Amino acid sequence: MIKSLAVYIVSFSVLFLIIHFSQDYIFSQVNSPVRFSLWDTNMFFAVASLMICVHFQFFSLIKSLETQLGFIYLPTLFIKGVLFYVAFKDSVFNIEVLNTTEELNILIPLLLFLVLEVFFVVKIISRMGFKY
């Protein structure tokens, strides 16, 4: 279990660093300003996805929750969206119109962290022996 948690932490940290420094490099080349903190939004996506994976690892140890893990995962995207709105309503959602660059710099990290999150959640659920 400790090995799994370490893999989650390292994976999300590496993905965070790749995304963030890629964005920094691209913006230094393009000179296109972003009106919110990319560090904060990327950190939110990384930590939220990491927390979901860690919680699922712990939930998988509870025998009574084994058959419910898939159903428990369903509302996490909605909850993550609500928490994102609450955390960034003054910085991101206060901007009347986001330009395409800003939209992509929210959407792409969201999707990349979501893919990694789903990968780990599927591994947890499939390790429990469920057939799809």
Coordinates of N, CA and C in Angstrom, one line a residue:
M1 N 0.8 -1.2 0.0 CA 0.0 0.0 0.0 C 0.9 1.3 0.0
I2 N 1.9 1.3 0.8 CA 2.8 2.4 0.8 C 3.5 2.6 -0.6
K3 N 3.8 1.5 -1.2 CA 4.3 1.6 -2.6 C 3.3 2.3 -3.5
S4 N 2.1 1.9 -3.4 CA 1.0 2.5 -4.3 C 0.9 4.0 -4.0
L5 N 0.9 4.3 -2.8 CA 0.8 5.8 -2.5 C 2.0 6.6 -3.0
A6 N 3.1 6.0 -2.9 CA 4.4 6.6 -3.4 C 4.3 6.8 -4.9
V7 N 3.8 5.7 -5.6 CA 3.6 5.8 -7.0 C 2.6 6.9 -7.4
Y8 N 1.5 7.0 -6.7 CA 0.6 8.1 -7.0 C 1.2 9.5 -6.8
I9 N 1.9 9.7 -5.7 CA 2.5 11.0 -5.4 C 3.6 11.3 -6.5
V10 N 4.4 10.4 -6.8 CA 5.5 10.6 -7.8 C 4.8 10.9 -9.2
S11 N 3.8 10.1 -9.6 CA 3.2 10.3 -10.9 C 2.5 11.6 -11.0
F12 N 1.7 12.0 -10.0 CA 1.1 13.3 -10.1 C 2.0 14.5 -10.0
S13 N 3.1 14.3 -9.2 CA 4.1 15.3 -9.1 C 4.9 15.5 -10.5
V14 N 5.2 14.4 -11.1 CA 5.9 14.5 -12.4 C 5.0 15.1 -13.4
L15 N 3.8 14.7 -13.5 CA 2.8 15.2 -14.5 C 2.6 16.7 -14.2
F16 N 2.5 17.1 -12.9 CA 2.4 18.5 -12.6 C 3.6 19.3 -13.1
L17 N 4.8 18.8 -12.9 CA 6.0 19.5 -13.3 C 6.1 19.6 -14.8
I18 N 5.7 18.5 -15.5 CA 5.8 18.5 -17.0 C 4.8 19.6 -17.5
I19 N 3.6 19.5 -17.0 CA 2.6 20.5 -17.5 C 3.0 21.9 -17.2
H20 N 3.4 22.2 -16.0 CA 3.6 23.6 -15.6 C 4.8 24.1 -16.3
F21 N 5.9 23.4 -16.4 CA 7.1 23.9 -17.1 C 6.9 24.0 -18.6
S22 N 6.0 23.1 -19.2 CA 5.7 23.2 -20.6 C 4.9 24.5 -20.8
Q23 N 3.9 24.8 -20.0 CA 3.2 26.0 -20.1 C 4.1 27.2 -20.0
D24 N 5.0 27.2 -19.0 CA 5.9 28.3 -18.9 C 6.8 28.5 -20.1
Y25 N 7.3 27.4 -20.7 CA 8.1 27.5 -21.9 C 7.3 28.0 -23.1
I26 N 6.1 27.5 -23.3 CA 5.2 28.0 -24.4 C 4.9 29.4 -24.2
F27 N 4.6 29.9 -23.0 CA 4.2 31.3 -22.8 C 5.4 32.2 -23.0
S28 N 6.6 31.7 -22.7 CA 7.8 32.5 -22.9 C 8.1 32.7 -24.4
Q29 N 7.7 31.7 -25.2 CA 7.9 31.8 -26.6 C 6.9 32.6 -27.3
V30 N 5.6 32.5 -26.8 CA 4.5 33.2 -27.5 C 4.2 34.6 -27.0
N31 N 4.6 34.9 -25.8 CA 4.3 36.2 -25.1 C 2.8 36.5 -25.0
S32 N 2.1 35.4 -24.7 CA 0.6 35.6 -24.5 C 0.3 35.6 -23.0
P33 N -0.2 36.6 -22.5 CA -0.4 36.7 -21.0 C -1.7 35.9 -20.6
V34 N -1.6 35.3 -19.4 CA -2.7 34.6 -18.8 C -3.1 35.4 -17.6
R35 N -4.4 35.6 -17.4 CA -4.8 36.5 -16.3 C -5.1 35.8 -15.0
F36 N -4.7 34.6 -14.9 CA -4.8 33.9 -13.6 C -3.6 33.0 -13.4
S37 N -3.4 32.5 -12.2 CA -2.2 31.7 -11.9 C -2.3 30.3 -12.4
L38 N -1.4 30.0 -13.3 CA -1.4 28.6 -13.8 C -0.9 27.7 -12.8
W39 N 0.0 28.1 -11.9 CA 0.6 27.3 -10.9 C -0.6 26.8 -9.9
D40 N -1.4 27.8 -9.6 CA -2.5 27.4 -8.6 C -3.5 26.5 -9.3
T41 N -3.9 26.7 -10.5 CA -4.9 25.9 -11.2 C -4.3 24.5 -11.4
N42 N -3.1 24.4 -11.8 CA -2.5 23.1 -12.0 C -2.3 22.3 -10.7
M43 N -1.9 23.1 -9.7 CA -1.8 22.5 -8.3 C -3.1 21.9 -7.8
F44 N -4.2 22.7 -8.1 CA -5.5 22.2 -7.7 C -5.8 20.9 -8.4
F45 N -5.6 20.8 -9.7 CA -5.9 19.6 -10.4 C -5.1 18.4 -9.9
A46 N -3.8 18.7 -9.7 CA -2.9 17.6 -9.2 C -3.3 17.1 -7.9
V47 N -3.5 18.0 -6.9 CA -3.9 17.6 -5.6 C -5.2 17.0 -5.5
A48 N -6.2 17.5 -6.2 CA -7.6 16.9 -6.2 C -7.5 15.5 -6.8
S49 N -6.8 15.3 -7.9 CA -6.8 13.9 -8.5 C -6.0 13.0 -7.6
L50 N -4.9 13.5 -7.0 CA -4.1 12.7 -6.0 C -5.0 12.3 -4.9
M51 N -5.7 13.2 -4.3 CA -6.6 12.9 -3.1 C -7.6 11.8 -3.5
I52 N -8.2 11.9 -4.7 CA -9.2 10.9 -5.1 C -8.5 9.5 -5.2
C53 N -7.3 9.5 -5.7 CA -6.7 8.2 -5.8 C -6.3 7.6 -4.5
V54 N -5.8 8.5 -3.6 CA -5.4 8.0 -2.2 C -6.7 7.5 -1.5
H55 N -7.8 8.3 -1.6 CA -9.0 7.9 -0.9 C -9.5 6.5 -1.5
F56 N -9.4 6.3 -2.8 CA -9.8 5.1 -3.3 C -8.9 3.9 -2.9
Q57 N -7.7 4.2 -2.7 CA -6.8 3.2 -2.2 C -7.2 2.7 -0.8
F58 N -7.6 3.7 0.0 CA -8.0 3.4 1.4 C -9.4 2.7 1.3
F59 N -10.3 3.2 0.5 CA -11.7 2.7 0.4 C -11.6 1.2 -0.1
S60 N -10.6 0.9 -0.9 CA -10.5 -0.5 -1.4 C -10.2 -1.5 -0.3
L61 N -9.7 -1.0 0.8 CA -9.4 -1.9 1.9 C -10.6 -2.2 2.8
I62 N -11.7 -1.5 2.6 CA -12.9 -1.7 3.4 C -13.8 -2.7 2.6
K63 N -14.0 -3.8 3.2 CA -14.7 -4.9 2.5 C -16.1 -4.5 2.1
S64 N -16.8 -3.8 3.0 CA -18.2 -3.4 2.7 C -18.3 -2.4 1.5
L65 N -17.2 -1.7 1.1 CA -17.2 -0.8 0.0 C -16.8 -1.4 -1.3
E66 N -16.3 -2.6 -1.3 CA -15.7 -3.2 -2.5 C -16.7 -3.1 -3.7
T67 N -17.9 -3.4 -3.5 CA -18.8 -3.4 -4.6 C -19.4 -2.0 -5.0
Q68 N -19.1 -1.0 -4.1 CA -19.6 0.3 -4.3 C -18.6 1.3 -4.9
L69 N -17.3 0.9 -5.1 CA -16.3 1.8 -5.5 C -16.6 2.5 -6.8
G70 N -17.1 1.8 -7.7 CA -17.5 2.4 -9.0 C -18.5 3.5 -8.8
F71 N -19.5 3.3 -8.0 CA -20.5 4.2 -7.7 C -20.0 5.4 -6.9
I72 N -19.0 5.2 -6.1 CA -18.4 6.2 -5.3 C -17.7 7.2 -6.2
Y73 N -17.0 6.6 -7.2 CA -16.2 7.4 -8.1 C -17.1 8.4 -9.0
L74 N -18.3 8.0 -9.3 CA -19.1 8.8 -10.3 C -19.2 10.2 -9.9
P75 N -19.5 10.6 -8.7 CA -19.7 12.1 -8.5 C -18.4 12.9 -8.3
T76 N -17.2 12.2 -8.4 CA -16.0 12.9 -8.1 C -15.7 14.1 -9.1
L77 N -16.1 13.9 -10.3 CA -15.8 15.0 -11.3 C -16.7 16.2 -11.0
F78 N -17.9 15.9 -10.6 CA -18.8 17.0 -10.2 C -18.3 17.7 -9.0
I79 N -17.9 17.0 -8.0 CA -17.4 17.6 -6.8 C -16.1 18.4 -7.1
K80 N -15.3 17.8 -7.9 CA -14.0 18.5 -8.3 C -14.4 19.8 -9.0
G81 N -15.4 19.8 -9.8 CA -15.8 21.0 -10.5 C -16.3 22.1 -9.6
V82 N -17.1 21.6 -8.6 CA -17.7 22.6 -7.7 C -16.5 23.2 -6.8
L83 N -15.6 22.3 -6.4 CA -14.5 22.8 -5.6 C -13.6 23.8 -6.4
F84 N -13.4 23.5 -7.7 CA -12.7 24.4 -8.5 C -13.3 25.7 -8.6
Y85 N -14.6 25.7 -8.8 CA -15.4 27.0 -8.9 C -15.2 27.8 -7.6
V86 N -15.4 27.1 -6.5 CA -15.3 27.8 -5.2 C -13.9 28.4 -5.0
A87 N -12.9 27.6 -5.3 CA -11.5 28.0 -5.1 C -11.1 29.1 -6.0
F88 N -11.6 29.1 -7.2 CA -11.1 30.1 -8.3 C -12.2 31.1 -8.8
K89 N -13.3 31.2 -8.0 CA -14.3 32.1 -8.5 C -13.8 33.6 -8.5
D90 N -12.9 34.0 -7.7 CA -12.4 35.3 -7.8 C -11.3 35.6 -8.8
S91 N -10.6 34.5 -9.1 CA -9.5 34.7 -10.1 C -9.9 34.3 -11.5
V92 N -10.4 33.1 -11.7 CA -10.7 32.6 -13.0 C -12.1 33.0 -13.5
F93 N -13.1 32.8 -12.6 CA -14.5 33.0 -13.0 C -14.9 34.4 -12.9
N94 N -14.0 35.3 -12.4 CA -14.3 36.7 -12.3 C -13.9 37.4 -13.6
I95 N -13.2 36.7 -14.5 CA -12.8 37.2 -15.8 C -14.1 37.0 -16.7
E96 N -14.5 38.0 -17.4 CA -15.8 38.0 -18.1 C -15.7 37.0 -19.3
V97 N -14.6 37.1 -20.1 CA -14.4 36.2 -21.3 C -13.0 35.7 -21.2
L98 N -12.9 34.4 -21.2 CA -11.5 33.8 -21.3 C -11.2 33.7 -22.7
N99 N -9.9 34.0 -23.1 CA -9.5 33.8 -24.5 C -9.2 32.3 -24.7
T100 N -9.0 31.9 -25.9 CA -8.7 30.5 -26.2 C -7.5 29.9 -25.5
T101 N -6.5 30.7 -25.4 CA -5.3 30.3 -24.7 C -5.6 29.9 -23.2
E102 N -6.3 30.8 -22.6 CA -6.7 30.6 -21.2 C -7.6 29.4 -21.0
E103 N -8.5 29.2 -21.9 CA -9.4 28.1 -21.8 C -8.6 26.8 -22.0
L104 N -7.7 26.7 -23.0 CA -6.9 25.5 -23.2 C -6.0 25.2 -22.0
N105 N -5.5 26.3 -21.3 CA -4.6 26.1 -20.2 C -5.4 25.7 -18.9
I106 N -6.7 25.7 -19.0 CA -7.5 25.0 -17.9 C -7.9 23.7 -18.3
L107 N -8.3 23.5 -19.6 CA -8.9 22.3 -20.1 C -7.8 21.2 -20.2
I108 N -6.7 21.5 -20.8 CA -5.7 20.4 -21.0 C -5.1 19.8 -19.7
P109 N -4.7 20.7 -18.7 CA -4.3 20.0 -17.5 C -5.4 19.2 -16.8
L110 N -6.6 19.8 -16.9 CA -7.8 19.0 -16.3 C -7.9 17.6 -16.9
L111 N -7.8 17.6 -18.2 CA -7.9 16.3 -18.9 C -6.7 15.4 -18.7
L112 N -5.5 15.9 -18.6 CA -4.4 15.1 -18.4 C -4.4 14.5 -17.0
F113 N -4.7 15.3 -16.0 CA -4.8 14.8 -14.6 C -6.0 13.8 -14.5
L114 N -7.1 14.1 -15.2 CA -8.2 13.1 -15.2 C -7.8 11.8 -15.8
V115 N -7.1 11.8 -16.8 CA -6.6 10.5 -17.5 C -5.8 9.7 -16.5
L116 N -4.8 10.4 -15.8 CA -4.0 9.7 -14.8 C -4.8 9.2 -13.7
E117 N -5.7 10.0 -13.2 CA -6.6 9.6 -12.1 C -7.5 8.4 -12.5
V118 N -8.1 8.4 -13.6 CA -8.9 7.3 -14.1 C -8.0 6.0 -14.2
F119 N -6.8 6.2 -14.7 CA -5.9 5.0 -14.9 C -5.7 4.4 -13.5
F120 N -5.4 5.1 -12.5 CA -5.2 4.6 -11.2 C -6.4 4.0 -10.5
V121 N -7.6 4.7 -10.7 CA -8.8 4.2 -10.1 C -9.2 2.9 -10.8
V122 N -9.0 2.8 -12.1 CA -9.3 1.5 -12.8 C -8.4 0.4 -12.3
K123 N -7.1 0.7 -12.1 CA -6.2 -0.3 -11.5 C -6.7 -0.8 -10.2
I124 N -7.1 0.2 -9.3 CA -7.6 -0.2 -8.0 C -8.8 -1.1 -8.1
I125 N -9.8 -0.7 -8.9 CA -11.0 -1.5 -9.0 C -10.8 -2.8 -9.7
S126 N -9.9 -2.9 -10.7 CA -9.7 -4.2 -11.4 C -8.8 -5.1 -10.5
R127 N -8.0 -4.6 -9.7 CA -7.2 -5.4 -8.8 C -8.1 -6.2 -7.8
M128 N -9.3 -5.6 -7.6 CA -10.2 -6.3 -6.6 C -10.9 -7.4 -7.3
G129 N -10.7 -7.7 -8.6 CA -11.2 -8.8 -9.3 C -12.5 -8.6 -10.0
F130 N -13.0 -7.4 -10.2 CA -14.2 -7.2 -10.9 C -14.0 -7.4 -12.4
K131 N -15.0 -8.0 -13.0 CA -15.0 -8.2 -14.4 C -15.9 -7.1 -15.0
Y132 N -15.4 -6.6 -16.2 CA -16.2 -5.5 -16.8 C -17.0 -6.1 -18.0

